[in-house]
Tab-separated table of C-alpha atoms in Angstrom:
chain	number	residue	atom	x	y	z
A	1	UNK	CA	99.658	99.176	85.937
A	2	UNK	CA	96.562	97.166	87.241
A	3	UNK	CA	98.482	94.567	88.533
A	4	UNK	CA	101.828	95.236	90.498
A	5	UNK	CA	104.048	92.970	92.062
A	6	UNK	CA	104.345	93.930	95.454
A	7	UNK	CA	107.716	92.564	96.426
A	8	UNK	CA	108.605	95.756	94.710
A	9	UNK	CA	108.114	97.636	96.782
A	10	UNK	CA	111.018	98.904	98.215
A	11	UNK	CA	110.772	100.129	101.887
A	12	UNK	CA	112.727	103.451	102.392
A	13	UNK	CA	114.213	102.388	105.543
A	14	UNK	CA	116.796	100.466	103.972
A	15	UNK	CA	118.171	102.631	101.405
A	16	UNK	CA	118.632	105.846	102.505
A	17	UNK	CA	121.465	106.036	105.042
A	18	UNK	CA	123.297	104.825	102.469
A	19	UNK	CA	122.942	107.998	100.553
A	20	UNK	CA	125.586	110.607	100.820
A	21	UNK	CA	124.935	114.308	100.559
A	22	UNK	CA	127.540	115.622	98.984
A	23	UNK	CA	127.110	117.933	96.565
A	24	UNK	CA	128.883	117.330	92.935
A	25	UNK	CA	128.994	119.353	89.935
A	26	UNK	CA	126.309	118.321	87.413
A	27	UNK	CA	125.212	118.626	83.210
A	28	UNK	CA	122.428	120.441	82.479
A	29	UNK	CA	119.916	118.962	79.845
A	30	UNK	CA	116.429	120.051	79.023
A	31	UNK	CA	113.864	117.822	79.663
A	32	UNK	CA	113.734	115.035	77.217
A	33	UNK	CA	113.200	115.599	73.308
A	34	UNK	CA	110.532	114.299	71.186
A	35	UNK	CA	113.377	111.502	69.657
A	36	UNK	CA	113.440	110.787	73.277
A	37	UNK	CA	109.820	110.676	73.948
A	38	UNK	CA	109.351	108.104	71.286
A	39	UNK	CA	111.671	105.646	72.168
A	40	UNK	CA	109.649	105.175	75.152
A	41	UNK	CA	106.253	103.261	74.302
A	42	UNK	CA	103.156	101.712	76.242
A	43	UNK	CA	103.373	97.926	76.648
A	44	UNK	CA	100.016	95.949	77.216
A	45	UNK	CA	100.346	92.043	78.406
A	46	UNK	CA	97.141	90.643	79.151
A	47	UNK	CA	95.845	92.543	82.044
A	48	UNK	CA	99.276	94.227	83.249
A	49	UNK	CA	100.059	97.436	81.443
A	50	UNK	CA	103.426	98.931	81.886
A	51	UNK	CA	106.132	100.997	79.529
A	52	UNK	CA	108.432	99.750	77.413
A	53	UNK	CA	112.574	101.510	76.162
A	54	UNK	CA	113.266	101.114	72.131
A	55	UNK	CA	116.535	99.708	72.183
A	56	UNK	CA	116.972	98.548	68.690
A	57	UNK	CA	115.269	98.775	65.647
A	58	UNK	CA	112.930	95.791	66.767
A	59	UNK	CA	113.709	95.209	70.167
A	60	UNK	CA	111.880	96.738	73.570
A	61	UNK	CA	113.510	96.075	76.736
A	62	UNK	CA	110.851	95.854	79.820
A	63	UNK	CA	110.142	94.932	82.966
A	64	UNK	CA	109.857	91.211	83.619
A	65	UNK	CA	106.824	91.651	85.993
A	66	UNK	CA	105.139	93.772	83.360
A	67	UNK	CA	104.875	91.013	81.595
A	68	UNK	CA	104.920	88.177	83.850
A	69	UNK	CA	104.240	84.424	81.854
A	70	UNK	CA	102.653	85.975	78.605
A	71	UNK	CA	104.878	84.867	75.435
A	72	UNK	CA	102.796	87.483	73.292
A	73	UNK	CA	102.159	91.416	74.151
A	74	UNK	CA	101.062	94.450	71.896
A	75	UNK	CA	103.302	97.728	71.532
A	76	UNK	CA	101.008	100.591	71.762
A	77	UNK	CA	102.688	103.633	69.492
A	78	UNK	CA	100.025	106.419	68.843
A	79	UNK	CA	96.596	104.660	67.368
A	80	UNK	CA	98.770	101.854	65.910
A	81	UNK	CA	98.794	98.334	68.009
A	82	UNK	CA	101.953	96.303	67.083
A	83	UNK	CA	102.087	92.517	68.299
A	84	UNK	CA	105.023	91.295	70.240
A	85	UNK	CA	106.861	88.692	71.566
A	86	UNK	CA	108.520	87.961	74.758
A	87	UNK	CA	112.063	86.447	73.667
A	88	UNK	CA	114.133	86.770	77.346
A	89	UNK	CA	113.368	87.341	80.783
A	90	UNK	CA	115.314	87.290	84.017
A	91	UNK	CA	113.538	88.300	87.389
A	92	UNK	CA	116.188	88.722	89.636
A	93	UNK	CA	117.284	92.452	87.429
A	94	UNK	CA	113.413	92.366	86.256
A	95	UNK	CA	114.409	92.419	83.114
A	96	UNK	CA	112.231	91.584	79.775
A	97	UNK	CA	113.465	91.682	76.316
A	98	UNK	CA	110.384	91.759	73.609
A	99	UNK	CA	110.987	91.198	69.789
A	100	UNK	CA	108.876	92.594	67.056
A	101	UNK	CA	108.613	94.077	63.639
A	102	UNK	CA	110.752	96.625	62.558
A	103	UNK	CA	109.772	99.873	64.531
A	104	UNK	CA	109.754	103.636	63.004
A	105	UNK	CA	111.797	104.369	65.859
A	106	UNK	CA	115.345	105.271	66.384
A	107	UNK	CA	116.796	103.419	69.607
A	108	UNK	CA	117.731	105.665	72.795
A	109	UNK	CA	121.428	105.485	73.015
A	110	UNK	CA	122.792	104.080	76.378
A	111	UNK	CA	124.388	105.932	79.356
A	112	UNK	CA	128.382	105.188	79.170
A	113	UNK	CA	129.402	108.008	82.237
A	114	UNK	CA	129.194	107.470	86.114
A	115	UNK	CA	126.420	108.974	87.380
A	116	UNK	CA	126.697	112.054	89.735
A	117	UNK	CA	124.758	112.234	93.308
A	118	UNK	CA	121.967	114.666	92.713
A	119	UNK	CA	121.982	115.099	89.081
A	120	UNK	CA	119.280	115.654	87.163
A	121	UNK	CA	117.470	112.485	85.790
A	122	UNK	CA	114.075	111.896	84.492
A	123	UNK	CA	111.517	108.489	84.716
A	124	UNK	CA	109.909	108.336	81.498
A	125	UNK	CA	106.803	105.981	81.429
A	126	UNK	CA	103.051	105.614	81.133
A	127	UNK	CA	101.655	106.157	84.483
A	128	UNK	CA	98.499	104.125	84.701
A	129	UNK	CA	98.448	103.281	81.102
A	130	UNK	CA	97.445	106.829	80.255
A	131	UNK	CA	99.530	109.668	78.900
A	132	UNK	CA	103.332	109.566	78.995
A	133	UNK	CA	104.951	111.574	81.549
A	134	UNK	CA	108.853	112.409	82.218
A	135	UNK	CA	109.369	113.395	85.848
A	136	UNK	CA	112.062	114.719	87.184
A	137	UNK	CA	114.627	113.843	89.758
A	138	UNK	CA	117.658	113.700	91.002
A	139	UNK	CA	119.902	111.075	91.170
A	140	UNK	CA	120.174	109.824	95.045
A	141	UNK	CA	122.996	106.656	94.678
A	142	UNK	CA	123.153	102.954	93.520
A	143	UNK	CA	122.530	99.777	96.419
A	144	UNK	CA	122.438	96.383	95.849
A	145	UNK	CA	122.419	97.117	91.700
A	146	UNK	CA	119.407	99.507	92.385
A	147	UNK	CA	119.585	102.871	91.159
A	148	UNK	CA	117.449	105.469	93.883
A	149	UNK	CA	116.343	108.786	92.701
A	150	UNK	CA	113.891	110.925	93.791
A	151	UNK	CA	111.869	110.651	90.636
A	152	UNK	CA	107.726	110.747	91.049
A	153	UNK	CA	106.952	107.077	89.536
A	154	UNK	CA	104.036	105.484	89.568
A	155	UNK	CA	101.754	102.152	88.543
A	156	UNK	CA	102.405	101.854	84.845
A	157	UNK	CA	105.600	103.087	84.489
A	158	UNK	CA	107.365	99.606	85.226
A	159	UNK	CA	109.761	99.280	82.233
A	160	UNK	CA	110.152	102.970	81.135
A	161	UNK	CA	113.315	104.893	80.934
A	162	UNK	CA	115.222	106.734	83.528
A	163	UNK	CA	117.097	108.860	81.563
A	164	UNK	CA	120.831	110.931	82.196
A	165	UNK	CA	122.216	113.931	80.462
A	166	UNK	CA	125.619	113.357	79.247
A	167	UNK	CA	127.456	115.695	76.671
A	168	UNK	CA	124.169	117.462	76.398
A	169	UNK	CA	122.595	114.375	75.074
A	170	UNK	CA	119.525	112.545	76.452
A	171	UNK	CA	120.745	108.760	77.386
A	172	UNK	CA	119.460	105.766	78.957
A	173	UNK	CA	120.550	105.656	82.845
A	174	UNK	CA	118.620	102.640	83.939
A	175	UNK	CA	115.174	100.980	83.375
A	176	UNK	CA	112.125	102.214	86.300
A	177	UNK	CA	111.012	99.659	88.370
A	178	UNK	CA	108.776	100.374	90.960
A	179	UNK	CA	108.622	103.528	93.837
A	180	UNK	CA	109.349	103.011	97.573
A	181	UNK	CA	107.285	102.516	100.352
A	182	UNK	CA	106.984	103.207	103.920
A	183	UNK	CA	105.331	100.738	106.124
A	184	UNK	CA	102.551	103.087	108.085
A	185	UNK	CA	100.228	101.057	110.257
A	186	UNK	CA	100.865	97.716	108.990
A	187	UNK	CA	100.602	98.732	105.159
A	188	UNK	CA	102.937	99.798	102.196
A	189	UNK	CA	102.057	103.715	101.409
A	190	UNK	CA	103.710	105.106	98.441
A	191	UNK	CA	106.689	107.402	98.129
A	192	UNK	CA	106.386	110.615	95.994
A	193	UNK	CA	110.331	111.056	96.718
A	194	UNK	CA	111.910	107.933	96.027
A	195	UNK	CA	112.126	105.363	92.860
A	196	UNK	CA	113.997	102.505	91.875
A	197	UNK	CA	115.648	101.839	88.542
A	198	UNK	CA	117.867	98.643	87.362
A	199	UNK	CA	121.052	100.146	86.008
A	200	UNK	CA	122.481	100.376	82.363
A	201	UNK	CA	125.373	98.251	83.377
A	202	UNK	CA	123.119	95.270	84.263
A	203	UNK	CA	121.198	96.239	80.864
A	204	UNK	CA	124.168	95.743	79.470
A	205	UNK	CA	124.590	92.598	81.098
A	206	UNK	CA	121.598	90.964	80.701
A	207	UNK	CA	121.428	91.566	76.664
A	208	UNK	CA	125.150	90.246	76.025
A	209	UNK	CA	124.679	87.090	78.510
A	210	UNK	CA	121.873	86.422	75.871
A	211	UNK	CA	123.413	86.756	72.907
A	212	UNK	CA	120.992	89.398	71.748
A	213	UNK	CA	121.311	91.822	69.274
A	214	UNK	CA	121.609	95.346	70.326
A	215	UNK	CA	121.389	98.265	67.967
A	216	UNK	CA	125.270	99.313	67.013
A	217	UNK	CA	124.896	102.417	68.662
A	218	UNK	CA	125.017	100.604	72.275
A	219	UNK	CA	127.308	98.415	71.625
Protein backbone atom coordinates (compact mmCIF):
# COMPACT_ATOMS: atom_id res chain seq x y z
CA UNK A 1 0.00 0.00 0.00
CA UNK A 2 1.64 3.47 -0.76
CA UNK A 3 0.70 4.86 2.29
CA UNK A 4 0.97 2.84 5.66
CA UNK A 5 0.25 3.83 8.98
CA UNK A 6 3.17 3.32 10.91
CA UNK A 7 1.81 2.88 14.39
CA UNK A 8 1.35 -0.52 12.91
CA UNK A 9 3.98 -1.57 13.16
CA UNK A 10 4.28 -3.95 15.69
CA UNK A 11 7.78 -4.36 17.30
CA UNK A 12 8.62 -8.11 17.88
CA UNK A 13 9.98 -7.54 21.22
CA UNK A 14 6.76 -7.46 22.79
CA UNK A 15 4.99 -10.35 21.49
CA UNK A 16 6.95 -13.16 21.39
CA UNK A 17 7.71 -14.43 24.90
CA UNK A 18 4.34 -14.70 25.08
CA UNK A 19 4.30 -17.46 22.59
CA UNK A 20 4.35 -21.00 23.76
CA UNK A 21 5.96 -23.83 21.87
CA UNK A 22 4.05 -26.50 22.35
CA UNK A 23 3.29 -28.56 19.79
CA UNK A 24 -0.63 -29.46 19.09
CA UNK A 25 -2.22 -31.64 16.67
CA UNK A 26 -3.38 -29.72 13.57
CA UNK A 27 -6.05 -29.99 10.14
CA UNK A 28 -4.59 -30.19 7.07
CA UNK A 29 -6.10 -28.01 4.18
CA UNK A 30 -4.68 -27.24 0.79
CA UNK A 31 -3.90 -23.95 0.09
CA UNK A 32 -6.90 -21.86 -0.52
CA UNK A 33 -9.50 -22.59 -3.46
CA UNK A 34 -10.46 -20.41 -6.22
CA UNK A 35 -14.13 -19.71 -4.13
CA UNK A 36 -11.60 -18.65 -1.66
CA UNK A 37 -9.44 -16.60 -3.83
CA UNK A 38 -12.37 -14.54 -4.89
CA UNK A 39 -13.75 -13.54 -1.85
CA UNK A 40 -10.66 -11.69 -1.35
CA UNK A 41 -10.54 -8.44 -3.65
CA UNK A 42 -8.21 -5.27 -4.19
CA UNK A 43 -9.54 -2.12 -2.49
CA UNK A 44 -8.34 1.36 -3.90
CA UNK A 45 -9.15 4.66 -1.61
CA UNK A 46 -7.65 7.59 -2.99
CA UNK A 47 -4.00 7.05 -2.83
CA UNK A 48 -3.96 4.02 -0.21
CA UNK A 49 -4.43 0.65 -1.83
CA UNK A 50 -5.03 -2.28 0.36
CA UNK A 51 -7.30 -5.75 0.18
CA UNK A 52 -10.54 -6.16 0.99
CA UNK A 53 -12.72 -9.96 2.62
CA UNK A 54 -16.37 -10.52 0.83
CA UNK A 55 -18.42 -11.01 3.70
CA UNK A 56 -21.84 -10.73 2.30
CA UNK A 57 -23.35 -10.46 -0.84
CA UNK A 58 -22.61 -6.58 -0.83
CA UNK A 59 -20.53 -6.02 1.98
CA UNK A 60 -16.39 -5.91 2.19
CA UNK A 61 -14.92 -5.76 5.50
CA UNK A 62 -11.36 -3.78 5.52
CA UNK A 63 -8.93 -2.21 7.22
CA UNK A 64 -9.80 1.18 8.68
CA UNK A 65 -6.35 2.69 7.77
CA UNK A 66 -6.77 1.40 4.25
CA UNK A 67 -9.17 3.63 3.93
CA UNK A 68 -8.57 6.32 6.29
CA UNK A 69 -11.36 9.57 5.88
CA UNK A 70 -12.54 8.63 2.25
CA UNK A 71 -16.52 7.99 2.32
CA UNK A 72 -16.17 6.56 -1.36
CA UNK A 73 -13.60 3.68 -2.65
CA UNK A 74 -13.62 1.37 -5.84
CA UNK A 75 -13.61 -2.61 -5.56
CA UNK A 76 -11.19 -3.82 -8.05
CA UNK A 77 -12.51 -7.57 -9.25
CA UNK A 78 -10.65 -8.65 -12.51
CA UNK A 79 -10.94 -5.59 -15.27
CA UNK A 80 -14.24 -4.54 -13.63
CA UNK A 81 -14.04 -1.28 -11.14
CA UNK A 82 -17.06 -1.32 -8.73
CA UNK A 83 -17.71 1.98 -6.60
CA UNK A 84 -18.05 1.77 -2.90
CA UNK A 85 -18.92 3.21 0.11
CA UNK A 86 -17.48 3.41 3.48
CA UNK A 87 -20.60 2.72 5.90
CA UNK A 88 -18.53 1.88 9.50
CA UNK A 89 -15.24 2.26 10.82
CA UNK A 90 -13.62 1.74 14.19
CA UNK A 91 -9.74 2.26 14.60
CA UNK A 92 -9.03 0.84 17.72
CA UNK A 93 -9.75 -3.18 15.91
CA UNK A 94 -8.91 -1.27 12.44
CA UNK A 95 -11.82 -2.26 11.24
CA UNK A 96 -13.78 -0.89 7.95
CA UNK A 97 -17.03 -2.07 6.72
CA UNK A 98 -17.70 -0.92 2.84
CA UNK A 99 -21.21 -1.28 1.16
CA UNK A 100 -21.81 -1.75 -2.49
CA UNK A 101 -23.77 -3.33 -5.24
CA UNK A 102 -24.57 -6.74 -5.22
CA UNK A 103 -21.23 -8.71 -5.85
CA UNK A 104 -20.89 -12.09 -8.07
CA UNK A 105 -19.29 -13.38 -5.12
CA UNK A 106 -20.16 -15.90 -2.56
CA UNK A 107 -19.05 -14.64 1.07
CA UNK A 108 -16.06 -16.59 2.89
CA UNK A 109 -17.68 -18.31 5.75
CA UNK A 110 -16.24 -17.36 9.24
CA UNK A 111 -13.88 -19.35 11.56
CA UNK A 112 -16.18 -20.80 14.58
CA UNK A 113 -13.09 -23.29 16.20
CA UNK A 114 -10.17 -22.20 18.57
CA UNK A 115 -7.27 -21.87 16.82
CA UNK A 116 -4.29 -24.30 17.39
CA UNK A 117 -0.51 -22.97 18.08
CA UNK A 118 1.31 -23.67 14.88
CA UNK A 119 -1.37 -24.54 12.55
CA UNK A 120 -1.40 -23.88 9.26
CA UNK A 121 -2.94 -20.45 8.21
CA UNK A 122 -2.62 -18.39 5.18
CA UNK A 123 -2.65 -14.15 4.63
CA UNK A 124 -4.50 -13.63 1.59
CA UNK A 125 -4.08 -10.05 0.11
CA UNK A 126 -2.72 -7.85 -2.65
CA UNK A 127 0.78 -7.13 -1.82
CA UNK A 128 1.59 -3.76 -3.27
CA UNK A 129 -1.56 -3.51 -5.19
CA UNK A 130 -0.31 -6.11 -7.64
CA UNK A 131 -1.19 -9.77 -7.92
CA UNK A 132 -2.92 -11.63 -5.08
CA UNK A 133 -0.84 -13.82 -3.06
CA UNK A 134 -1.78 -16.44 -0.13
CA UNK A 135 1.24 -17.05 2.09
CA UNK A 136 1.58 -19.37 4.39
CA UNK A 137 2.06 -19.60 8.09
CA UNK A 138 1.57 -20.87 11.07
CA UNK A 139 -0.41 -19.78 13.69
CA UNK A 140 2.00 -18.33 16.65
CA UNK A 141 -0.89 -17.16 19.54
CA UNK A 142 -3.39 -14.26 20.22
CA UNK A 143 -2.12 -10.86 22.61
CA UNK A 144 -3.91 -8.01 23.36
CA UNK A 145 -6.86 -9.19 20.59
CA UNK A 146 -3.95 -9.57 18.01
CA UNK A 147 -3.62 -12.68 16.25
CA UNK A 148 0.57 -13.40 15.47
CA UNK A 149 1.51 -15.80 12.83
CA UNK A 150 4.38 -16.20 10.98
CA UNK A 151 2.72 -15.36 7.72
CA UNK A 152 5.01 -13.25 4.95
CA UNK A 153 2.68 -9.95 4.73
CA UNK A 154 3.40 -7.10 3.19
CA UNK A 155 2.29 -3.24 2.07
CA UNK A 156 -1.04 -3.83 0.41
CA UNK A 157 -2.30 -6.57 2.08
CA UNK A 158 -3.96 -4.43 4.98
CA UNK A 159 -7.55 -5.79 5.02
CA UNK A 160 -7.09 -9.27 3.38
CA UNK A 161 -7.93 -12.55 4.88
CA UNK A 162 -6.02 -14.74 7.19
CA UNK A 163 -7.57 -17.77 6.63
CA UNK A 164 -7.96 -21.36 9.00
CA UNK A 165 -8.74 -24.85 7.92
CA UNK A 166 -11.50 -26.28 9.84
CA UNK A 167 -13.43 -29.55 8.82
CA UNK A 168 -11.39 -29.39 5.68
CA UNK A 169 -12.97 -26.15 4.80
CA UNK A 170 -11.21 -22.83 4.04
CA UNK A 171 -12.59 -20.13 6.78
CA UNK A 172 -11.98 -16.72 7.82
CA UNK A 173 -9.47 -16.66 10.99
CA UNK A 174 -8.95 -12.97 11.29
CA UNK A 175 -8.47 -9.86 9.03
CA UNK A 176 -4.25 -8.94 8.17
CA UNK A 177 -3.15 -5.92 9.49
CA UNK A 178 0.21 -5.02 9.19
CA UNK A 179 3.83 -7.22 9.74
CA UNK A 180 6.22 -6.65 12.69
CA UNK A 181 9.16 -4.79 13.05
CA UNK A 182 12.39 -4.73 14.75
CA UNK A 183 13.88 -1.49 15.72
CA UNK A 184 17.67 -1.78 14.10
CA UNK A 185 19.63 1.43 14.43
CA UNK A 186 16.97 3.75 15.26
CA UNK A 187 14.49 2.51 12.42
CA UNK A 188 11.52 0.00 11.95
CA UNK A 189 12.91 -2.97 9.51
CA UNK A 190 10.37 -5.40 8.43
CA UNK A 191 9.69 -8.92 9.61
CA UNK A 192 9.46 -11.78 7.01
CA UNK A 193 8.38 -14.08 10.14
CA UNK A 194 5.83 -12.35 11.93
CA UNK A 195 2.19 -10.71 11.05
CA UNK A 196 -0.62 -9.39 12.78
CA UNK A 197 -4.28 -10.13 12.19
CA UNK A 198 -7.54 -8.73 14.17
CA UNK A 199 -9.47 -11.82 15.14
CA UNK A 200 -12.90 -13.25 13.89
CA UNK A 201 -14.31 -12.80 17.32
CA UNK A 202 -13.79 -9.00 17.24
CA UNK A 203 -15.18 -9.29 13.48
CA UNK A 204 -17.85 -10.59 14.95
CA UNK A 205 -18.05 -7.93 17.31
CA UNK A 206 -17.64 -5.06 15.47
CA UNK A 207 -20.49 -6.03 12.71
CA UNK A 208 -23.26 -6.91 15.46
CA UNK A 209 -22.38 -3.66 17.69
CA UNK A 210 -23.42 -2.01 14.31
CA UNK A 211 -26.33 -3.49 13.52
CA UNK A 212 -25.04 -4.64 10.17
CA UNK A 213 -26.14 -7.19 8.08
CA UNK A 214 -24.02 -10.18 7.73
CA UNK A 215 -24.58 -12.86 5.15
CA UNK A 216 -26.70 -15.88 7.02
CA UNK A 217 -23.96 -18.09 6.68
CA UNK A 218 -21.92 -16.12 9.56
CA UNK A 219 -24.38 -15.54 11.57
Amino acid sequence: MSVFNRSLLISISICVSVFSTTVQAEKQCPAPDQKTKESIVLIEAGDSIGSGIVISENQILTAAHVVKDATHVVIKIGDQLIPATVISKHKKSDLALIQTTRLPIKPIHFATEKRLKHEWVWAMGYPMGQSQISASGRYKGTWLNSVYTSASVNYGQSGGGLIACEQGQHVLAGMVRAFAATKIDGKLVRRDDLSVATGINQIRNFLTSNQLAMSSTNQ
